[in-house]
Amino acid sequence: MVTRLRRIEDLLGRRLDMLDHSSIADLVDNPSAAEHEDLDYKRTHYSTDDKGTGELAKDLAAFANHTGGLIILGMADNRGVPSKVFDIDLDDQHLRRIRQAIASNTAPQVPYEAIPVPNPQAPGTGFLLLAVPRSPYGPHAVTMPARASQGTLRYPRRAGSDTEWLTETDVATAYRARFAATAERDQRLVSVEEDLVDALAERTTPHLVVALAPEVPGDMVIDSDRFTQYSREIETTELYLGQGHTMFGRPSVGPRRLIATEGTGDRAARAELHRDGSGAIGLALHTHESLAGDFVDLQVAEPGEVVYQLLCALPFLADHARDRAAASGTALVKAVLVGDMADHPAHTKPSRHARTTLPFRVDPLDPSGQRFQAWALACQYAHADATVLLDEIADRGRGLLEATAVLADELLQAFGYPENMVISRTGQLRRGRFTDRNSGAMERWARKHGVL
């Protein structure tokens, strides 16, 4: 996991895991880098006594209960402004103590990431960054005994550059929000998927439908100026990785969403991108037909086609959630393979036309390109679920490949395969397993992004 804190990344000019010692040392005397609701400085390590352990637990929990934040150990401050570098030891002992302190003294345990930034001139020393994402599992409590003002609970929250303690009402409200949010996220994913399925209700060809809902929702503003900006972004989006061309026309506005379409017809891609960062996309699969005499009796998609489409859909939806709606953290994803939209459980609209549903199978062509393997299973509906890190998906790195593999494995098990055979769970591409239609594009994309 790489914790992403947008304001601080803008301040430092790069991702937290890519910082070097000089980029942090350059913050000295910079008033723009003053302590803030998402930034704090400590001259030394927290002390090992109960007071220091309590302060460590409190500071991390306060960030998690608010907007997330970063603590830089090894930097002194003067009235909040970084003033002098004091490199600290970066040995494993200190990292273990921090890990144990957080595990033992916060409930639920606060998620955080420790990022050492060594000083090349003084090996073994440097800055230690403690990066805390905004947590969807709050409120986080400090569980160890500590002095606190009478009438407060042990639930800290960042307030400007200080920490405040939540009142009983605050805690009760936060707990209710946590449990309600879990149910709402699950229902949100269902709702977003259903809206798209209704829009594609008349389609009879096999499709991949992917829906995403952030665990910490964002808020995309839709007005005339921003719609022009969004339209430009969508029109220049390369949905199909490595193909080098765009495909969406000018989007339209729907109820609290943008609607992007490739064109018209049963094979046109359609995406619905919602204000809260949720989104869904439907992609028609390239299929082969099996004939019984003069009649088509089977539709077949190759595994490489399914995996490629999934690999394209995920970052498209993650880009929207992160960059337009400013959602953060993790997201729930559901991927569906369906032979006919009438076979999708979310399909509720009565069809205007009589239709005959053809069996659907996922099966690789043999080397002659003509025969299908008889042992693959026909399946009209398969689904897979996963929780993903938005930044890992949107950044199109190894994390995207790993998430794609998890979803693809689960989808293809419904068709008789133990795994997808195209991308491993560790994010390794098997180039020969993509189809002739997309193998060249995949190789170009993978080389460009350093994942081959």
Short mmCIF file of C-alpha atoms in Angstrom, two decimals:
data_model
loop_
_atom_site.label_atom_id
_atom_site.label_comp_id
_atom_site.label_asym_id
_atom_site.label_seq_id
_atom_site.Cartn_x
_atom_site.Cartn_y
_atom_site.Cartn_z
CA MET A 1 0.00 0.00 0.00
CA VAL A 2 1.18 3.50 -0.81
CA THR A 3 -0.60 6.20 1.20
CA ARG A 4 -1.54 9.15 -0.99
CA LEU A 5 -2.04 12.62 0.54
CA ARG A 6 -2.74 15.04 -2.29
CA ARG A 7 -2.05 18.39 -0.63
CA ILE A 8 1.22 17.19 0.83
CA GLU A 9 2.30 15.57 -2.44
CA ASP A 10 1.70 18.91 -4.16
CA LEU A 11 3.74 20.64 -1.45
CA LEU A 12 6.65 18.20 -1.79
CA GLY A 13 6.39 17.76 -5.55
CA ARG A 14 6.22 13.96 -5.59
CA ARG A 15 4.68 10.85 -4.04
CA LEU A 16 5.62 10.04 -0.45
CA ASP A 17 7.35 6.80 -1.39
CA MET A 18 9.52 8.68 -3.90
CA LEU A 19 10.83 11.40 -1.57
CA ASP A 20 14.53 11.85 -0.94
CA HIS A 21 16.25 13.47 2.01
CA SER A 22 16.91 16.80 0.34
CA SER A 23 13.30 17.30 -0.74
CA ILE A 24 12.21 17.17 2.90
CA ALA A 25 15.18 19.17 4.21
CA ASP A 26 14.22 21.92 1.74
CA LEU A 27 11.05 22.54 3.76
CA VAL A 28 13.09 24.39 6.39
CA ASP A 29 11.82 27.98 6.82
CA ASN A 30 9.08 27.45 4.23
CA PRO A 31 5.88 28.99 5.68
CA SER A 32 3.79 27.04 3.14
CA ALA A 33 4.98 23.87 4.87
CA ALA A 34 3.71 24.91 8.32
CA GLU A 35 1.95 22.36 10.51
CA HIS A 36 -1.60 21.88 9.36
CA GLU A 37 -4.56 19.61 9.89
CA ASP A 38 -2.77 17.03 7.73
CA LEU A 39 0.89 17.72 8.65
CA ASP A 40 2.93 17.55 11.86
CA TYR A 41 6.66 17.62 12.75
CA LYS A 42 8.55 15.87 15.53
CA ARG A 43 12.19 16.59 16.29
CA THR A 44 12.89 13.09 17.65
CA HIS A 45 11.31 9.69 18.00
CA TYR A 46 8.42 9.42 20.44
CA SER A 47 9.70 8.46 23.86
CA THR A 48 9.39 4.82 24.93
CA ASP A 49 7.54 5.52 28.19
CA ASP A 50 3.75 5.46 28.57
CA LYS A 51 3.46 9.16 27.81
CA GLY A 52 5.33 8.84 24.52
CA THR A 53 3.41 5.73 23.50
CA GLY A 54 0.14 7.47 24.28
CA GLU A 55 1.15 10.52 22.25
CA LEU A 56 2.07 8.33 19.28
CA ALA A 57 -1.26 6.47 19.39
CA LYS A 58 -3.18 9.74 19.84
CA ASP A 59 -1.47 11.53 16.95
CA LEU A 60 -2.02 8.74 14.45
CA ALA A 61 -5.61 8.14 15.55
CA ALA A 62 -6.32 11.89 15.29
CA PHE A 63 -5.27 11.91 11.64
CA ALA A 64 -7.21 8.72 10.84
CA ASN A 65 -10.35 10.19 12.42
CA HIS A 66 -10.06 13.34 10.32
CA THR A 67 -8.72 13.73 6.77
CA GLY A 68 -5.53 11.67 7.09
CA GLY A 69 -2.09 13.20 7.43
CA LEU A 70 1.67 12.94 7.69
CA ILE A 71 4.04 13.09 10.66
CA ILE A 72 7.67 13.86 9.80
CA LEU A 73 10.06 12.61 12.46
CA GLY A 74 13.47 14.29 12.40
CA MET A 75 12.37 17.87 11.78
CA ALA A 76 12.13 20.61 14.42
CA ASP A 77 9.64 23.44 14.02
CA ASN A 78 9.33 27.04 15.16
CA ARG A 79 5.69 27.93 15.71
CA GLY A 80 4.72 25.19 13.30
CA VAL A 81 7.13 26.14 10.51
CA PRO A 82 9.92 23.56 9.91
CA SER A 83 13.12 25.10 11.27
CA LYS A 84 15.96 22.56 11.45
CA VAL A 85 16.82 19.02 10.42
CA PHE A 86 17.61 16.54 13.21
CA ASP A 87 18.22 13.16 11.55
CA ILE A 88 16.97 10.24 13.64
CA ASP A 89 17.90 6.56 13.74
CA LEU A 90 16.10 4.45 11.15
CA ASP A 91 16.79 1.06 12.71
CA ASP A 92 14.25 -1.77 12.80
CA GLN A 93 13.90 -1.50 16.57
CA HIS A 94 12.16 1.86 16.32
CA LEU A 95 9.89 0.64 13.51
CA ARG A 96 8.89 -2.42 15.56
CA ARG A 97 8.13 -0.27 18.60
CA ILE A 98 5.86 2.01 16.57
CA ARG A 99 4.08 -0.99 15.08
CA GLN A 100 3.56 -2.56 18.50
CA ALA A 101 2.38 0.72 20.03
CA ILE A 102 -0.28 1.23 17.38
CA ALA A 103 -1.41 -2.39 17.42
CA SER A 104 -1.72 -2.42 21.22
CA ASN A 105 -3.10 1.05 21.87
CA THR A 106 -5.61 1.90 19.16
CA ALA A 107 -8.96 0.25 18.47
CA PRO A 108 -9.75 -0.49 15.76
CA GLN A 109 -6.08 -0.51 14.82
CA VAL A 110 -5.11 2.64 12.94
CA PRO A 111 -3.87 2.01 9.39
CA TYR A 112 -0.58 3.78 8.69
CA GLU A 113 2.60 3.45 6.67
CA ALA A 114 6.15 4.03 7.94
CA ILE A 115 8.43 5.39 5.20
CA PRO A 116 12.15 5.78 6.05
CA VAL A 117 13.92 8.52 4.07
CA PRO A 118 17.66 7.97 4.69
CA ASN A 119 20.33 10.66 4.61
CA PRO A 120 22.92 9.50 2.03
CA GLN A 121 25.58 11.45 3.95
CA ALA A 122 24.83 9.68 7.25
CA PRO A 123 23.85 6.04 6.66
CA GLY A 124 21.35 4.62 9.13
CA THR A 125 19.81 8.01 9.89
CA GLY A 126 17.37 10.37 8.21
CA PHE A 127 13.67 11.23 8.35
CA LEU A 128 10.89 8.81 9.22
CA LEU A 129 7.49 9.54 7.70
CA LEU A 130 4.34 8.20 9.34
CA ALA A 131 1.62 8.47 6.71
CA VAL A 132 -1.98 7.96 7.84
CA PRO A 133 -4.87 7.71 5.36
CA ARG A 134 -8.34 8.92 6.21
CA SER A 135 -9.95 5.81 7.65
CA PRO A 136 -13.39 4.49 6.72
CA TYR A 137 -13.26 2.39 9.91
CA GLY A 138 -13.25 5.23 12.42
CA PRO A 139 -13.66 6.41 15.02
CA HIS A 140 -10.35 5.03 16.27
CA ALA A 141 -9.84 5.14 20.02
CA VAL A 142 -6.69 5.40 22.09
CA THR A 143 -7.04 2.51 24.53
CA MET A 144 -4.16 3.03 26.95
CA PRO A 145 -4.64 5.12 30.11
CA ALA A 146 -3.63 8.73 29.62
CA ARG A 147 -4.43 12.11 31.07
CA ALA A 148 -7.41 13.73 29.41
CA SER A 149 -9.78 16.54 30.18
CA GLN A 150 -12.73 15.56 32.30
CA GLY A 151 -15.87 14.76 30.33
CA THR A 152 -14.14 13.60 27.18
CA LEU A 153 -13.61 10.18 25.62
CA ARG A 154 -10.36 8.77 24.29
CA TYR A 155 -11.17 9.42 20.65
CA PRO A 156 -8.80 12.04 19.20
CA ARG A 157 -9.33 14.06 16.04
CA ARG A 158 -7.09 16.54 14.30
CA ALA A 159 -8.22 20.17 14.67
CA GLY A 160 -6.05 22.53 12.66
CA SER A 161 -2.50 21.89 13.89
CA ASP A 162 -3.74 20.62 17.26
CA THR A 163 -5.72 17.63 18.52
CA GLU A 164 -9.18 17.67 20.06
CA TRP A 165 -11.09 14.90 21.81
CA LEU A 166 -14.46 13.73 20.54
CA THR A 167 -17.44 14.13 22.82
CA GLU A 168 -19.86 11.28 23.49
CA THR A 169 -22.21 12.67 20.86
CA ASP A 170 -19.37 12.87 18.34
CA VAL A 171 -18.43 9.24 18.98
CA ALA A 172 -22.00 7.98 18.74
CA THR A 173 -22.47 9.86 15.49
CA ALA A 174 -19.21 8.52 14.08
CA TYR A 175 -20.10 4.91 14.96
CA ARG A 176 -23.47 5.22 13.33
CA ALA A 177 -21.83 6.72 10.25
CA ARG A 178 -19.32 3.85 10.10
CA PHE A 179 -21.95 1.10 10.11
CA ALA A 180 -24.30 3.02 7.85
CA ALA A 181 -21.47 3.70 5.43
CA THR A 182 -20.67 -0.01 5.11
CA ALA A 183 -24.23 -0.83 4.14
CA GLU A 184 -24.44 2.24 1.92
CA ARG A 185 -21.26 1.31 0.04
CA ASP A 186 -22.55 -2.16 -0.70
CA GLN A 187 -25.90 -0.80 -1.81
CA ARG A 188 -24.21 1.96 -3.79
CA LEU A 189 -22.29 -0.59 -5.83
CA VAL A 190 -25.53 -2.46 -6.56
CA SER A 191 -27.34 0.74 -7.52
CA VAL A 192 -24.61 1.95 -9.87
CA GLU A 193 -24.49 -1.42 -11.59
CA GLU A 194 -28.28 -1.60 -11.94
CA ASP A 195 -28.46 1.80 -13.62
CA LEU A 196 -25.99 0.73 -16.28
CA VAL A 197 -27.66 -2.65 -16.84
CA ASP A 198 -31.00 -0.90 -17.38
CA ALA A 199 -29.36 1.32 -20.01
CA LEU A 200 -28.01 -1.78 -21.81
CA ALA A 201 -31.15 -3.87 -21.33
CA GLU A 202 -31.73 -4.65 -25.01
CA ARG A 203 -28.26 -6.01 -25.69
CA THR A 204 -28.01 -9.69 -26.53
CA THR A 205 -24.23 -10.01 -27.02
CA PRO A 206 -21.76 -11.02 -24.26
CA HIS A 207 -20.56 -8.11 -22.14
CA LEU A 208 -18.17 -7.31 -19.33
CA VAL A 209 -19.76 -4.96 -16.79
CA VAL A 210 -17.50 -3.39 -14.15
CA ALA A 211 -18.78 -1.22 -11.28
CA LEU A 212 -16.74 0.65 -8.68
CA ALA A 213 -17.74 2.46 -5.47
CA PRO A 214 -15.16 4.28 -3.29
CA GLU A 215 -15.21 3.48 0.42
CA VAL A 216 -14.60 7.18 1.12
CA PRO A 217 -16.81 8.96 -1.44
CA GLY A 218 -15.79 12.10 -3.24
CA ASP A 219 -17.84 14.95 -4.68
CA MET A 220 -17.56 15.92 -8.34
CA VAL A 221 -19.07 19.31 -9.06
CA ILE A 222 -21.01 19.47 -12.33
CA ASP A 223 -21.47 22.93 -13.80
CA SER A 224 -20.94 24.46 -17.26
CA ASP A 225 -17.25 25.21 -16.90
CA ARG A 226 -16.38 21.89 -15.35
CA PHE A 227 -18.51 19.99 -17.83
CA THR A 228 -16.41 21.47 -20.61
CA GLN A 229 -13.30 20.28 -18.78
CA TYR A 230 -14.73 16.81 -18.15
CA SER A 231 -15.81 16.51 -21.79
CA ARG A 232 -12.29 17.31 -22.96
CA GLU A 233 -10.83 14.73 -20.59
CA ILE A 234 -13.22 11.97 -21.62
CA GLU A 235 -12.90 12.70 -25.34
CA THR A 236 -9.11 12.34 -25.10
CA THR A 237 -9.16 9.22 -22.92
CA GLU A 238 -7.44 6.13 -24.27
CA LEU A 239 -9.80 3.53 -22.85
CA TYR A 240 -8.18 0.56 -24.56
CA LEU A 241 -4.64 0.43 -23.21
CA GLY A 242 -1.86 0.52 -25.77
CA GLN A 243 -4.18 1.09 -28.74
CA GLY A 244 -3.13 4.72 -29.11
CA HIS A 245 -6.55 6.09 -30.02
CA THR A 246 -9.56 7.63 -28.31
CA MET A 247 -13.09 6.41 -28.72
CA PHE A 248 -15.60 8.35 -26.62
CA GLY A 249 -17.62 11.16 -28.13
CA ARG A 250 -18.82 14.18 -26.19
CA PRO A 251 -20.36 12.99 -22.92
CA SER A 252 -23.80 13.97 -21.72
CA VAL A 253 -25.15 14.80 -18.28
CA GLY A 254 -27.49 12.48 -16.43
CA PRO A 255 -28.90 12.60 -12.90
CA ARG A 256 -25.84 13.33 -10.73
CA ARG A 257 -23.54 11.74 -13.29
CA LEU A 258 -21.70 11.99 -16.59
CA ILE A 259 -22.58 9.54 -19.35
CA ALA A 260 -19.89 8.62 -21.88
CA THR A 261 -20.67 6.53 -24.96
CA GLU A 262 -18.62 5.24 -27.83
CA GLY A 263 -21.41 5.64 -30.36
CA THR A 264 -24.53 3.68 -31.16
CA GLY A 265 -25.27 0.02 -31.57
CA ASP A 266 -25.16 -3.09 -29.43
CA ARG A 267 -21.37 -3.12 -29.22
CA ALA A 268 -20.78 0.50 -28.20
CA ALA A 269 -19.06 1.03 -24.85
CA ARG A 270 -21.06 2.95 -22.27
CA ALA A 271 -19.89 4.43 -18.98
CA GLU A 272 -21.81 6.21 -16.24
CA LEU A 273 -19.60 8.29 -13.92
CA HIS A 274 -21.32 9.50 -10.76
CA ARG A 275 -20.71 12.59 -8.64
CA ASP A 276 -19.55 10.61 -5.61
CA GLY A 277 -16.81 8.87 -7.59
CA SER A 278 -18.79 5.69 -8.23
CA GLY A 279 -18.97 4.48 -11.78
CA ALA A 280 -19.81 1.60 -14.07
CA ILE A 281 -18.82 0.67 -17.60
CA GLY A 282 -20.19 -1.91 -20.02
CA LEU A 283 -17.89 -3.30 -22.70
CA ALA A 284 -18.98 -5.66 -25.46
CA LEU A 285 -16.70 -8.66 -25.81
CA HIS A 286 -15.25 -9.74 -29.14
CA THR A 287 -16.70 -13.21 -29.62
CA HIS A 288 -16.49 -16.15 -32.01
CA GLU A 289 -19.55 -18.11 -33.04
CA SER A 290 -19.98 -21.83 -33.15
CA LEU A 291 -22.34 -23.09 -35.85
CA ALA A 292 -24.68 -26.05 -35.78
CA GLY A 293 -25.60 -26.39 -39.41
CA ASP A 294 -26.87 -23.00 -40.51
CA PHE A 295 -27.53 -21.76 -36.98
CA VAL A 296 -25.33 -20.17 -34.32
CA ASP A 297 -25.57 -22.30 -31.20
CA LEU A 298 -22.75 -20.85 -29.03
CA GLN A 299 -20.93 -17.55 -28.40
CA VAL A 300 -17.31 -17.83 -27.29
CA ALA A 301 -14.89 -15.19 -25.92
CA GLU A 302 -11.21 -15.92 -25.37
CA PRO A 303 -9.73 -15.53 -21.85
CA GLY A 304 -7.24 -12.96 -23.17
CA GLU A 305 -10.14 -10.82 -24.40
CA VAL A 306 -11.85 -10.89 -20.99
CA VAL A 307 -8.66 -10.04 -19.08
CA TYR A 308 -7.71 -7.22 -21.48
CA GLN A 309 -11.15 -5.58 -21.22
CA LEU A 310 -11.03 -5.84 -17.43
CA LEU A 311 -7.53 -4.35 -17.38
CA CYS A 312 -8.84 -1.38 -19.38
CA ALA A 313 -12.03 -0.83 -17.39
CA LEU A 314 -10.47 -0.65 -13.92
CA PRO A 315 -8.16 2.37 -14.38
CA PHE A 316 -10.84 4.22 -16.35
CA LEU A 317 -13.19 4.02 -13.36
CA ALA A 318 -10.41 4.66 -10.80
CA ASP A 319 -9.30 7.80 -12.67
CA HIS A 320 -12.80 9.19 -12.36
CA ALA A 321 -13.11 8.37 -8.67
CA ARG A 322 -9.72 9.79 -7.71
CA ASP A 323 -9.14 12.67 -10.11
CA ARG A 324 -12.61 14.07 -10.78
CA ALA A 325 -14.46 13.24 -7.58
CA ALA A 326 -11.39 13.38 -5.25
CA ALA A 327 -12.33 10.07 -3.63
CA SER A 328 -9.53 8.38 -1.73
CA GLY A 329 -8.39 5.15 -0.16
CA THR A 330 -10.00 1.89 -1.14
CA ALA A 331 -12.92 1.05 -3.39
CA LEU A 332 -15.27 -1.88 -3.85
CA VAL A 333 -15.27 -3.37 -7.34
CA LYS A 334 -17.68 -5.82 -8.95
CA ALA A 335 -16.96 -7.36 -12.35
CA VAL A 336 -19.57 -9.35 -14.27
CA LEU A 337 -19.49 -11.51 -17.38
CA VAL A 338 -22.93 -11.92 -18.91
CA GLY A 339 -23.94 -13.66 -22.12
CA ASP A 340 -27.09 -11.56 -22.60
CA MET A 341 -28.31 -8.62 -20.54
CA ALA A 342 -31.53 -10.52 -19.95
CA ASP A 343 -29.42 -12.99 -17.93
CA HIS A 344 -28.14 -10.28 -15.57
CA PRO A 345 -29.92 -10.42 -12.17
CA ALA A 346 -30.18 -6.62 -12.18
CA HIS A 347 -32.10 -6.70 -15.48
CA THR A 348 -35.61 -5.50 -14.68
CA LYS A 349 -36.88 -3.85 -17.86
CA PRO A 350 -39.15 -5.99 -20.03
CA SER A 351 -37.67 -6.50 -23.48
CA ARG A 352 -39.38 -4.82 -26.42
CA HIS A 353 -38.46 -7.71 -28.70
CA ALA A 354 -38.59 -11.47 -28.53
CA ARG A 355 -35.09 -12.82 -27.95
CA THR A 356 -33.36 -16.16 -27.90
CA THR A 357 -30.47 -16.40 -25.46
CA LEU A 358 -27.43 -18.21 -26.83
CA PRO A 359 -25.10 -20.15 -24.52
CA PHE A 360 -21.91 -18.28 -23.66
CA ARG A 361 -18.49 -19.78 -23.02
CA VAL A 362 -14.98 -18.47 -22.37
CA ASP A 363 -12.52 -20.62 -24.26
CA PRO A 364 -9.20 -20.12 -26.07
CA LEU A 365 -9.01 -20.86 -29.77
CA ASP A 366 -6.73 -23.69 -30.74
CA PRO A 367 -3.68 -22.78 -32.89
CA SER A 368 -5.70 -23.19 -36.10
CA GLY A 369 -8.15 -20.59 -34.86
CA GLN A 370 -11.14 -22.83 -35.56
CA ARG A 371 -11.87 -25.32 -32.78
CA PHE A 372 -12.86 -24.72 -29.19
CA GLN A 373 -11.97 -26.91 -26.23
CA ALA A 374 -14.93 -29.09 -25.39
CA TRP A 375 -14.25 -29.20 -21.64
CA ALA A 376 -14.88 -25.50 -20.95
CA LEU A 377 -18.20 -24.74 -19.23
CA ALA A 378 -20.98 -22.58 -20.60
CA CYS A 379 -22.15 -19.91 -18.13
CA GLN A 380 -24.61 -17.08 -18.67
CA TYR A 381 -23.65 -15.00 -15.62
CA ALA A 382 -20.49 -14.84 -13.52
CA HIS A 383 -19.37 -12.19 -11.06
CA ALA A 384 -16.29 -11.33 -9.00
CA ASP A 385 -15.74 -8.88 -6.15
CA ALA A 386 -12.61 -7.24 -4.76
CA THR A 387 -11.45 -4.31 -2.67
CA VAL A 388 -8.79 -2.25 -4.43
CA LEU A 389 -6.60 0.77 -3.70
CA LEU A 390 -7.70 3.61 -5.96
CA ASP A 391 -4.20 5.03 -6.37
CA GLU A 392 -2.69 1.65 -7.24
CA ILE A 393 -5.28 1.16 -9.98
CA ALA A 394 -5.21 4.71 -11.33
CA ASP A 395 -1.40 4.75 -11.45
CA ARG A 396 -1.49 1.74 -13.81
CA GLY A 397 1.34 -0.13 -12.17
CA ARG A 398 1.79 -3.58 -10.70
CA GLY A 399 -1.18 -3.05 -8.38
CA LEU A 400 -3.51 -2.80 -11.39
CA LEU A 401 -2.23 -6.13 -12.71
CA GLU A 402 -2.66 -7.81 -9.34
CA ALA A 403 -6.23 -6.54 -8.93
CA THR A 404 -7.10 -7.60 -12.48
CA ALA A 405 -5.76 -11.09 -11.81
CA VAL A 406 -7.84 -11.48 -8.63
CA LEU A 407 -11.06 -10.51 -10.43
CA ALA A 408 -10.28 -12.46 -13.60
CA ASP A 409 -9.51 -15.65 -11.65
CA GLU A 410 -12.87 -15.50 -9.91
CA LEU A 411 -14.77 -14.74 -13.12
CA LEU A 412 -13.20 -17.55 -15.12
CA GLN A 413 -13.67 -20.16 -12.40
CA ALA A 414 -17.36 -20.05 -13.35
CA PHE A 415 -16.30 -21.25 -16.81
CA GLY A 416 -14.20 -24.13 -15.53
CA TYR A 417 -10.75 -22.55 -15.17
CA PRO A 418 -8.77 -22.59 -11.90
CA GLU A 419 -7.09 -19.29 -12.87
CA ASN A 420 -7.09 -16.80 -15.72
CA MET A 421 -3.75 -17.90 -17.25
CA VAL A 422 -3.08 -14.38 -18.60
CA ILE A 423 -1.91 -12.42 -15.51
CA SER A 424 -0.56 -14.05 -12.36
CA ARG A 425 -1.66 -13.06 -8.84
CA THR A 426 1.74 -11.39 -8.42
CA GLY A 427 1.13 -9.19 -11.46
CA GLN A 428 3.24 -11.04 -14.02
CA LEU A 429 2.01 -10.77 -17.60
CA ARG A 430 1.96 -13.87 -19.80
CA ARG A 431 2.17 -12.18 -23.17
CA GLY A 432 1.40 -15.25 -25.26
CA ARG A 433 -2.00 -15.64 -23.59
CA PHE A 434 -3.51 -12.39 -24.86
CA THR A 435 -5.45 -12.60 -28.12
CA ASP A 436 -4.11 -11.65 -31.55
CA ARG A 437 -6.36 -8.57 -31.37
CA ASN A 438 -4.78 -7.12 -28.21
CA SER A 439 -1.38 -8.75 -27.60
CA GLY A 440 0.55 -6.01 -29.45
CA ALA A 441 -1.29 -3.25 -27.59
CA MET A 442 -0.69 -4.96 -24.25
CA GLU A 443 3.02 -5.30 -24.91
CA ARG A 444 3.34 -1.61 -25.87
CA TRP A 445 1.42 -0.52 -22.80
CA ALA A 446 3.32 -2.84 -20.44
CA ARG A 447 6.72 -1.67 -21.67
CA LYS A 448 5.71 1.97 -21.39
CA HIS A 449 4.61 1.48 -17.76
CA GLY A 450 7.51 -0.77 -16.76
CA VAL A 451 5.42 -3.81 -15.85
CA LEU A 452 6.74 -6.27 -18.42
#
